[in-house]
Amino acid sequence: MGAMTFERRPTRQLHVGKVAVGGGAPITVQSMTITKTADVEGTLQQIYALAAAGCDIVRCTCNEQEAAEGLAQIVPRSPIPVIADIHHQYKMALAAIEAGVHGLRLNPGNIRRPEHIKAVAEAARDHGLPIRIGVNGGSLDPALYDKHGGITPAAMVESAQREIAYFEEVGFHDYKISVKSSSVPLMVEAYRRLSEVTDAPLHLGVTEAGPPPAGLVKATAGIGTLLLEGIGDTIRYSLTADPVEEARAGRQLLESLGLRERKNVDLIACPSCGRAEIDVIDVANRAMRAFGDRQLPLQVAVMGCVVNGPGEAREADLGIAAGNKRGHLFVKGRNVAVVPESEMVAALVEWAEFIDEHGTEAAIARADTARAEREAAKDRSALLVEKGADANRAEERIVEIRKAVGG
């Protein structure tokens, strides 16, 4: 891929979890789960599928207490940072913060009372969390709609600036901004104007772009235009489709523009939560070194424990999960082999090469899956006995969530 021939607009940098946004950091891909956030296992499976498709940051709706309690269990097990999407109820933002999320998204058109906006900003400031000011043309404050005579770029930029003013009043500066619209020309002009009046990182998107292929065309027209002008620090395709398609499209756009490097093995890893049996980061790094420059276009998962690993990363072509000093290999979520912990990385490489040559079905067919599943079940049971069902202490967070909602 040739070098970029266009210059990116300088912006401040913030962090969503460990992922940098703005300030020259690689442009990140975002998507949003479409599961009920209270469905912890279903949501985590979707998050892992998104991560395997190239998603860097995921957003989950937090519209009720059960969703916030779900987030308390999801966040410690998510392989990528989690942002809570807040609409109307400011207490849901406070509950999401107690749940441990890595950031918030607020829509100025939905939470309008200054005292509520400031309360959320103060809580985010105290917890060191960023907020995205998510202006949406379809939910613009009626006062701004009347002032500007409709949904205009000026109205959208002013909506963002009002929210910034409330944030600044309480000393909160860790924000990024989006001014999305379903109209590509409107969205492009709004971002151009916004980029002239703030150095905050900008999140790009064409909202409600619709189903592919038309939705892909609209989103690419808007996002691609701005990226080529050096505007934008993080992106999301809003498609009427499986969110995995959003992540893939975002990744492909960035690669085609030379803004992200193409990868061979796409390795995802869990965040090493309370049940992890290994140093996940060390194993993941050793695996990447072992794969080196091999041309293996596979999605490979490194999971800290066998309790949840194979199910959460079932969309990966290949993965390994730890349990009882052993590595449990799985292909498309099916347990296929058990190896000593010391041989985990070597086994990953060997199975990846086999899958690349023969395919996942052949890999499953050659395995003694009955034995592998039996051994995995044994180690799962042992881990649950040893560390309990709530190794991530989610119940403690849920107590605080209930106080935030009820108080």
Short mmCIF file of C-alpha atoms in Angstrom, two decimals:
data_model
loop_
_atom_site.label_atom_id
_atom_site.label_comp_id
_atom_site.label_asym_id
_atom_site.label_seq_id
_atom_site.Cartn_x
_atom_site.Cartn_y
_atom_site.Cartn_z
CA MET A 1 0.00 0.00 0.00
CA GLY A 2 1.43 3.37 -0.97
CA ALA A 3 1.92 6.22 1.45
CA MET A 4 -0.92 8.62 2.16
CA THR A 5 -1.04 11.66 -0.06
CA PHE A 6 -3.36 13.67 2.19
CA GLU A 7 -2.79 15.19 5.61
CA ARG A 8 -4.95 14.42 8.64
CA ARG A 9 -6.40 17.27 10.66
CA PRO A 10 -4.63 17.59 14.05
CA THR A 11 -6.87 16.67 16.99
CA ARG A 12 -6.57 16.10 20.71
CA GLN A 13 -6.16 12.50 21.78
CA LEU A 14 -8.37 10.58 24.17
CA HIS A 15 -8.56 6.93 25.13
CA VAL A 16 -11.53 4.57 25.07
CA GLY A 17 -10.17 1.91 27.36
CA LYS A 18 -6.74 1.19 25.91
CA VAL A 19 -7.68 2.34 22.41
CA ALA A 20 -6.38 5.78 21.43
CA VAL A 21 -8.62 8.05 19.36
CA GLY A 22 -7.34 11.22 17.70
CA GLY A 23 -3.97 12.85 18.00
CA GLY A 24 -2.47 10.89 15.13
CA ALA A 25 -3.61 7.47 16.40
CA PRO A 26 -4.78 4.97 13.77
CA ILE A 27 -8.38 5.62 12.72
CA THR A 28 -10.60 3.13 14.54
CA VAL A 29 -13.61 1.12 13.42
CA GLN A 30 -16.73 1.03 15.58
CA SER A 31 -20.00 -0.88 15.45
CA MET A 32 -22.98 -1.51 17.70
CA THR A 33 -24.52 -4.69 19.03
CA ILE A 34 -28.14 -5.39 18.11
CA THR A 35 -28.76 -7.87 20.91
CA LYS A 36 -30.57 -7.05 24.13
CA THR A 37 -27.76 -5.90 26.42
CA ALA A 38 -29.35 -7.85 29.27
CA ASP A 39 -28.60 -10.99 27.20
CA VAL A 40 -25.00 -11.22 28.39
CA GLU A 41 -23.95 -14.36 26.51
CA GLY A 42 -25.62 -13.35 23.24
CA THR A 43 -24.11 -9.87 23.40
CA LEU A 44 -20.63 -11.19 24.11
CA GLN A 45 -20.83 -13.61 21.21
CA GLN A 46 -21.71 -10.70 18.93
CA ILE A 47 -18.89 -8.57 20.35
CA TYR A 48 -16.36 -11.32 19.64
CA ALA A 49 -17.69 -11.71 16.10
CA LEU A 50 -17.31 -7.95 15.62
CA ALA A 51 -13.77 -7.99 16.99
CA ALA A 52 -12.87 -10.83 14.63
CA ALA A 53 -14.19 -8.74 11.72
CA GLY A 54 -11.93 -5.79 12.57
CA CYS A 55 -14.01 -3.77 15.05
CA ASP A 56 -11.90 -1.77 17.53
CA ILE A 57 -14.63 -0.31 19.77
CA VAL A 58 -18.19 -1.54 20.34
CA ARG A 59 -21.29 0.31 21.50
CA CYS A 60 -24.09 -1.34 23.46
CA THR A 61 -27.45 0.21 24.28
CA CYS A 62 -28.11 1.05 27.92
CA ASN A 63 -31.80 1.88 28.01
CA GLU A 64 -32.90 0.12 31.20
CA GLN A 65 -31.55 -1.11 34.51
CA GLU A 66 -31.29 -4.70 33.21
CA ALA A 67 -29.05 -3.45 30.39
CA ALA A 68 -26.75 -1.68 32.84
CA GLU A 69 -26.55 -4.83 34.96
CA GLY A 70 -25.75 -6.78 31.80
CA LEU A 71 -22.92 -4.36 31.03
CA ALA A 72 -21.40 -5.05 34.45
CA GLN A 73 -20.99 -8.66 33.34
CA ILE A 74 -20.08 -7.93 29.70
CA VAL A 75 -17.34 -5.34 30.16
CA PRO A 76 -14.82 -7.57 32.03
CA ARG A 77 -15.13 -10.24 29.32
CA SER A 78 -15.17 -8.04 26.21
CA PRO A 79 -12.08 -8.20 23.96
CA ILE A 80 -12.57 -4.56 22.90
CA PRO A 81 -13.66 -1.40 24.75
CA VAL A 82 -17.38 -0.99 25.38
CA ILE A 83 -19.28 2.30 25.03
CA ALA A 84 -22.77 2.67 26.51
CA ASP A 85 -25.37 4.27 24.24
CA ILE A 86 -27.64 6.53 26.30
CA HIS A 87 -31.02 7.92 25.25
CA HIS A 88 -33.34 10.19 27.29
CA GLN A 89 -32.58 8.85 30.78
CA TYR A 90 -29.48 10.46 32.27
CA LYS A 91 -29.53 8.00 35.20
CA MET A 92 -28.78 5.23 32.71
CA ALA A 93 -25.50 7.02 31.99
CA LEU A 94 -24.67 7.04 35.69
CA ALA A 95 -25.60 3.35 35.92
CA ALA A 96 -23.41 2.52 32.90
CA ILE A 97 -20.46 4.26 34.54
CA GLU A 98 -20.97 2.11 37.64
CA ALA A 99 -21.06 -0.93 35.32
CA GLY A 100 -17.49 -0.15 34.29
CA VAL A 101 -17.96 0.89 30.65
CA HIS A 102 -15.08 2.55 28.83
CA GLY A 103 -17.10 5.48 27.49
CA LEU A 104 -20.53 6.98 26.89
CA ARG A 105 -22.45 8.29 23.91
CA LEU A 106 -24.95 11.07 24.65
CA ASN A 107 -27.40 12.60 22.17
CA PRO A 108 -27.91 16.33 22.94
CA GLY A 109 -31.34 16.11 21.33
CA ASN A 110 -32.53 13.58 23.92
CA ILE A 111 -31.01 14.71 27.23
CA ARG A 112 -31.59 18.47 27.33
CA ARG A 113 -31.69 19.58 30.98
CA PRO A 114 -28.36 21.29 31.77
CA GLU A 115 -28.22 19.86 35.30
CA HIS A 116 -28.55 16.32 33.95
CA ILE A 117 -25.88 16.84 31.28
CA LYS A 118 -23.50 18.29 33.86
CA ALA A 119 -24.16 15.46 36.32
CA VAL A 120 -23.16 12.90 33.71
CA ALA A 121 -20.10 14.94 32.68
CA GLU A 122 -18.98 15.22 36.30
CA ALA A 123 -19.33 11.47 36.83
CA ALA A 124 -17.42 10.74 33.61
CA ARG A 125 -14.72 13.21 34.63
CA ASP A 126 -14.33 11.60 38.05
CA HIS A 127 -14.07 8.11 36.51
CA GLY A 128 -11.75 9.17 33.68
CA LEU A 129 -14.19 8.19 30.92
CA PRO A 130 -14.65 9.91 27.52
CA ILE A 131 -18.04 10.93 26.14
CA ARG A 132 -19.09 11.14 22.50
CA ILE A 133 -21.42 14.02 21.80
CA GLY A 134 -23.62 12.29 19.25
CA VAL A 135 -25.61 14.91 17.35
CA ASN A 136 -28.17 13.31 15.05
CA GLY A 137 -30.09 15.23 12.41
CA GLY A 138 -33.17 13.12 13.09
CA SER A 139 -33.36 14.08 16.77
CA LEU A 140 -32.25 17.70 16.76
CA ASP A 141 -33.39 19.93 19.63
CA PRO A 142 -36.65 21.59 18.41
CA ALA A 143 -35.35 24.99 19.53
CA LEU A 144 -32.37 24.69 17.20
CA TYR A 145 -34.59 23.35 14.43
CA ASP A 146 -36.76 26.47 14.69
CA LYS A 147 -33.80 28.83 15.03
CA HIS A 148 -32.09 27.58 11.87
CA GLY A 149 -35.20 26.82 9.87
CA GLY A 150 -34.67 23.08 9.75
CA ILE A 151 -31.89 20.52 9.99
CA THR A 152 -28.86 22.41 8.70
CA PRO A 153 -25.09 22.02 9.15
CA ALA A 154 -25.09 25.17 11.30
CA ALA A 155 -27.83 23.78 13.55
CA MET A 156 -25.97 20.51 14.07
CA VAL A 157 -22.69 22.24 14.87
CA GLU A 158 -24.43 24.57 17.32
CA SER A 159 -26.00 21.56 19.05
CA ALA A 160 -22.53 20.12 19.62
CA GLN A 161 -21.18 23.46 20.83
CA ARG A 162 -23.97 23.81 23.39
CA GLU A 163 -23.12 20.41 24.83
CA ILE A 164 -19.42 21.30 24.92
CA ALA A 165 -20.24 24.45 26.89
CA TYR A 166 -22.02 22.39 29.58
CA PHE A 167 -19.06 19.99 29.70
CA GLU A 168 -16.55 22.82 30.01
CA GLU A 169 -18.52 24.35 32.91
CA VAL A 170 -17.71 21.30 35.05
CA GLY A 171 -14.17 20.92 33.80
CA PHE A 172 -14.80 17.97 31.51
CA HIS A 173 -12.74 17.99 28.30
CA ASP A 174 -12.47 14.32 27.32
CA TYR A 175 -15.03 14.33 24.51
CA LYS A 176 -15.29 13.46 20.86
CA ILE A 177 -18.07 14.57 18.52
CA SER A 178 -20.26 13.28 15.71
CA VAL A 179 -22.78 15.22 13.59
CA LYS A 180 -24.51 12.45 11.69
CA SER A 181 -27.29 12.67 9.16
CA SER A 182 -28.90 10.31 6.68
CA SER A 183 -28.17 12.93 4.01
CA VAL A 184 -24.62 12.61 2.71
CA PRO A 185 -24.23 16.27 1.56
CA LEU A 186 -25.62 17.55 4.89
CA MET A 187 -23.37 15.27 6.92
CA VAL A 188 -20.25 16.18 4.93
CA GLU A 189 -20.83 19.92 5.27
CA ALA A 190 -21.62 19.63 9.00
CA TYR A 191 -18.34 17.81 9.67
CA ARG A 192 -16.39 20.31 7.57
CA ARG A 193 -17.79 23.18 9.63
CA LEU A 194 -17.27 21.34 12.89
CA SER A 195 -13.63 20.61 12.06
CA GLU A 196 -13.01 24.37 11.79
CA VAL A 197 -14.26 25.21 15.30
CA THR A 198 -12.91 22.37 17.48
CA ASP A 199 -9.81 20.24 17.89
CA ALA A 200 -11.84 17.41 19.47
CA PRO A 201 -11.60 13.99 17.77
CA LEU A 202 -14.44 13.43 15.30
CA HIS A 203 -16.49 10.24 14.88
CA LEU A 204 -17.76 9.86 11.31
CA GLY A 205 -20.94 8.22 10.14
CA VAL A 206 -23.98 8.46 7.87
CA THR A 207 -26.85 7.54 10.15
CA GLU A 208 -29.55 5.12 8.97
CA ALA A 209 -27.67 4.47 5.73
CA GLY A 210 -29.95 1.50 5.04
CA PRO A 211 -29.30 -2.04 3.79
CA PRO A 212 -26.45 -2.98 1.44
CA PRO A 213 -25.59 -2.27 -1.28
CA ALA A 214 -27.21 1.19 -1.19
CA GLY A 215 -26.26 1.67 2.47
CA LEU A 216 -22.63 0.81 1.75
CA VAL A 217 -22.56 3.34 -1.08
CA LYS A 218 -24.06 6.14 1.04
CA ALA A 219 -21.81 5.50 4.03
CA THR A 220 -18.69 5.21 1.90
CA ALA A 221 -19.54 8.40 0.02
CA GLY A 222 -19.82 10.40 3.23
CA ILE A 223 -17.09 8.82 5.35
CA GLY A 224 -14.63 8.40 2.49
CA THR A 225 -15.02 11.99 1.32
CA LEU A 226 -14.17 13.34 4.77
CA LEU A 227 -11.29 10.93 5.37
CA LEU A 228 -9.70 12.02 2.10
CA GLU A 229 -9.93 15.61 3.38
CA GLY A 230 -8.08 14.57 6.54
CA ILE A 231 -11.21 14.81 8.71
CA GLY A 232 -12.14 11.96 11.05
CA ASP A 233 -10.58 9.92 13.82
CA THR A 234 -13.01 7.02 14.24
CA ILE A 235 -15.79 5.69 11.99
CA ARG A 236 -18.95 3.61 11.94
CA TYR A 237 -21.01 2.25 9.07
CA SER A 238 -24.70 2.32 10.14
CA LEU A 239 -26.19 -0.46 8.02
CA THR A 240 -29.48 -2.31 8.15
CA ALA A 241 -27.59 -5.59 8.33
CA ASP A 242 -25.61 -7.86 10.61
CA PRO A 243 -23.23 -5.50 12.47
CA VAL A 244 -20.34 -7.72 11.42
CA GLU A 245 -20.89 -6.29 7.92
CA GLU A 246 -20.42 -2.81 9.38
CA ALA A 247 -17.09 -3.74 10.92
CA ARG A 248 -15.84 -5.43 7.76
CA ALA A 249 -16.85 -2.44 5.62
CA GLY A 250 -15.14 0.02 7.95
CA ARG A 251 -11.96 -1.99 7.99
CA GLN A 252 -11.93 -2.40 4.22
CA LEU A 253 -12.46 1.33 3.68
CA LEU A 254 -9.54 2.26 5.94
CA GLU A 255 -7.30 -0.31 4.29
CA SER A 256 -8.24 0.84 0.80
CA LEU A 257 -7.33 4.43 1.73
CA GLY A 258 -4.03 3.37 3.26
CA LEU A 259 -5.17 4.46 6.74
CA ARG A 260 -4.84 1.00 8.31
CA GLU A 261 -2.39 -1.74 7.42
CA ARG A 262 -3.63 -5.02 6.03
CA LYS A 263 -3.11 -7.91 8.41
CA ASN A 264 -2.44 -11.57 7.78
CA VAL A 265 -3.65 -13.44 10.85
CA ASP A 266 -6.37 -11.35 12.55
CA LEU A 267 -5.78 -12.18 16.19
CA ILE A 268 -8.32 -11.30 18.87
CA ALA A 269 -7.89 -11.87 22.59
CA CYS A 270 -10.03 -11.62 25.69
CA PRO A 271 -9.12 -8.94 28.26
CA SER A 272 -7.77 -11.36 30.87
CA CYS A 273 -10.68 -11.09 33.30
CA GLY A 274 -11.00 -12.58 36.78
CA ARG A 275 -11.29 -16.17 35.54
CA ALA A 276 -8.26 -16.11 33.21
CA GLU A 277 -5.94 -19.07 33.72
CA ILE A 278 -3.03 -17.68 31.72
CA ASP A 279 -1.31 -14.40 30.93
CA VAL A 280 -3.48 -13.76 27.87
CA ILE A 281 -1.43 -10.79 26.68
CA ASP A 282 1.80 -12.81 26.79
CA VAL A 283 0.28 -15.74 24.88
CA ALA A 284 -1.28 -13.41 22.30
CA ASN A 285 2.03 -11.63 21.74
CA ARG A 286 3.93 -14.91 21.44
CA ALA A 287 1.31 -16.16 18.98
CA MET A 288 1.67 -13.06 16.81
CA ARG A 289 5.45 -13.49 16.78
CA ALA A 290 5.05 -17.17 15.89
CA PHE A 291 2.69 -16.40 13.01
CA GLY A 292 5.12 -13.74 11.78
CA ASP A 293 4.64 -13.00 8.10
CA ARG A 294 2.83 -16.22 7.27
CA GLN A 295 0.10 -15.50 4.74
CA LEU A 296 -2.72 -17.04 6.76
CA PRO A 297 -5.96 -15.04 6.27
CA LEU A 298 -7.58 -16.47 9.41
CA GLN A 299 -9.26 -15.12 12.50
CA VAL A 300 -7.54 -16.56 15.57
CA ALA A 301 -8.69 -16.12 19.18
CA VAL A 302 -6.66 -16.40 22.38
CA MET A 303 -8.98 -16.80 25.37
CA GLY A 304 -8.12 -16.73 29.05
CA CYS A 305 -10.37 -19.54 30.17
CA VAL A 306 -12.30 -22.49 28.80
CA VAL A 307 -15.47 -21.56 30.71
CA ASN A 308 -16.57 -18.97 28.16
CA GLY A 309 -13.84 -18.87 25.51
CA PRO A 310 -15.06 -21.28 22.81
CA GLY A 311 -18.63 -19.95 22.95
CA GLU A 312 -17.71 -16.27 22.93
CA ALA A 313 -15.20 -16.61 20.08
CA ARG A 314 -17.15 -19.17 18.09
CA GLU A 315 -17.00 -17.04 14.93
CA ALA A 316 -13.20 -17.25 14.88
CA ASP A 317 -11.70 -19.80 12.50
CA LEU A 318 -9.46 -21.09 15.27
CA GLY A 319 -8.88 -20.39 18.92
CA ILE A 320 -7.36 -21.64 22.13
CA ALA A 321 -8.61 -21.32 25.70
CA ALA A 322 -6.80 -22.12 28.93
CA GLY A 323 -8.00 -24.45 31.67
CA ASN A 324 -6.27 -26.50 34.36
CA LYS A 325 -2.77 -25.90 32.90
CA ARG A 326 -3.94 -27.08 29.49
CA GLY A 327 -4.84 -25.43 26.23
CA HIS A 328 -8.19 -26.28 24.68
CA LEU A 329 -8.17 -25.73 20.92
CA PHE A 330 -11.43 -24.94 19.18
CA VAL A 331 -12.45 -24.47 15.55
CA LYS A 332 -15.58 -22.39 14.86
CA GLY A 333 -16.53 -22.88 18.52
CA ARG A 334 -16.06 -26.69 18.47
CA ASN A 335 -13.50 -28.17 20.85
CA VAL A 336 -11.03 -30.19 18.77
CA ALA A 337 -7.91 -30.88 20.86
CA VAL A 338 -6.22 -30.53 24.24
CA VAL A 339 -2.52 -29.69 24.57
CA PRO A 340 -0.17 -28.86 27.47
CA GLU A 341 -0.07 -25.16 28.31
CA SER A 342 3.55 -24.97 27.14
CA GLU A 343 2.51 -26.11 23.65
CA MET A 344 -0.42 -23.71 23.13
CA VAL A 345 1.29 -21.37 20.68
CA ALA A 346 2.88 -24.15 18.64
CA ALA A 347 -0.47 -25.93 18.42
CA LEU A 348 -2.17 -22.74 17.23
CA VAL A 349 0.31 -22.34 14.40
CA GLU A 350 0.06 -26.00 13.37
CA TRP A 351 -3.75 -25.97 13.29
CA ALA A 352 -3.82 -22.61 11.51
CA GLU A 353 -1.63 -23.97 8.74
CA PHE A 354 -3.85 -27.03 8.41
CA ILE A 355 -7.02 -24.91 8.26
CA ASP A 356 -5.48 -22.58 5.69
CA GLU A 357 -4.73 -25.56 3.44
CA HIS A 358 -7.75 -27.79 4.07
CA GLY A 359 -10.50 -25.63 5.64
CA THR A 360 -12.31 -25.60 8.99
CA GLU A 361 -14.61 -28.54 8.18
CA ALA A 362 -11.63 -30.78 7.47
CA ALA A 363 -10.00 -29.63 10.70
CA ILE A 364 -13.08 -30.57 12.73
CA ALA A 365 -13.38 -33.87 10.87
CA ARG A 366 -9.84 -34.91 11.76
CA ALA A 367 -10.34 -34.17 15.46
CA ASP A 368 -11.51 -36.37 18.30
CA THR A 369 -14.18 -33.85 19.21
CA ALA A 370 -15.89 -36.11 21.73
CA ARG A 371 -12.72 -36.41 23.80
CA ALA A 372 -11.89 -32.70 23.41
CA GLU A 373 -15.38 -31.66 24.53
CA ARG A 374 -15.27 -34.10 27.44
CA GLU A 375 -11.93 -32.70 28.65
CA ALA A 376 -13.10 -29.12 28.18
CA ALA A 377 -16.23 -29.82 30.25
CA LYS A 378 -14.06 -31.30 32.99
CA ASP A 379 -11.82 -28.23 33.13
CA ARG A 380 -14.80 -25.86 32.96
CA SER A 381 -16.33 -27.54 35.99
CA ALA A 382 -13.06 -27.37 37.90
CA LEU A 383 -12.69 -23.66 37.14
CA LEU A 384 -16.23 -22.86 38.25
CA VAL A 385 -15.65 -24.69 41.52
CA GLU A 386 -12.33 -22.95 42.09
CA LYS A 387 -13.26 -19.38 41.13
CA GLY A 388 -17.05 -19.36 41.39
CA ALA A 389 -19.65 -18.15 38.95
CA ASP A 390 -18.88 -14.44 39.52
CA ALA A 391 -15.12 -14.30 39.13
CA ASN A 392 -15.36 -10.72 37.82
CA ARG A 393 -17.28 -9.46 40.88
CA ALA A 394 -20.12 -8.17 38.73
CA GLU A 395 -22.58 -8.44 41.62
CA GLU A 396 -20.73 -5.67 43.45
CA ARG A 397 -21.14 -3.38 40.45
CA ILE A 398 -24.80 -4.31 40.14
CA VAL A 399 -25.40 -3.12 43.72
CA GLU A 400 -23.94 0.28 42.76
CA ILE A 401 -25.96 0.36 39.54
CA ARG A 402 -29.18 -0.08 41.49
CA LYS A 403 -28.17 2.77 43.78
CA ALA A 404 -27.47 5.01 40.79
CA VAL A 405 -30.80 4.24 39.15
CA GLY A 406 -32.83 4.38 42.33
CA GLY A 407 -31.05 7.30 43.92
#
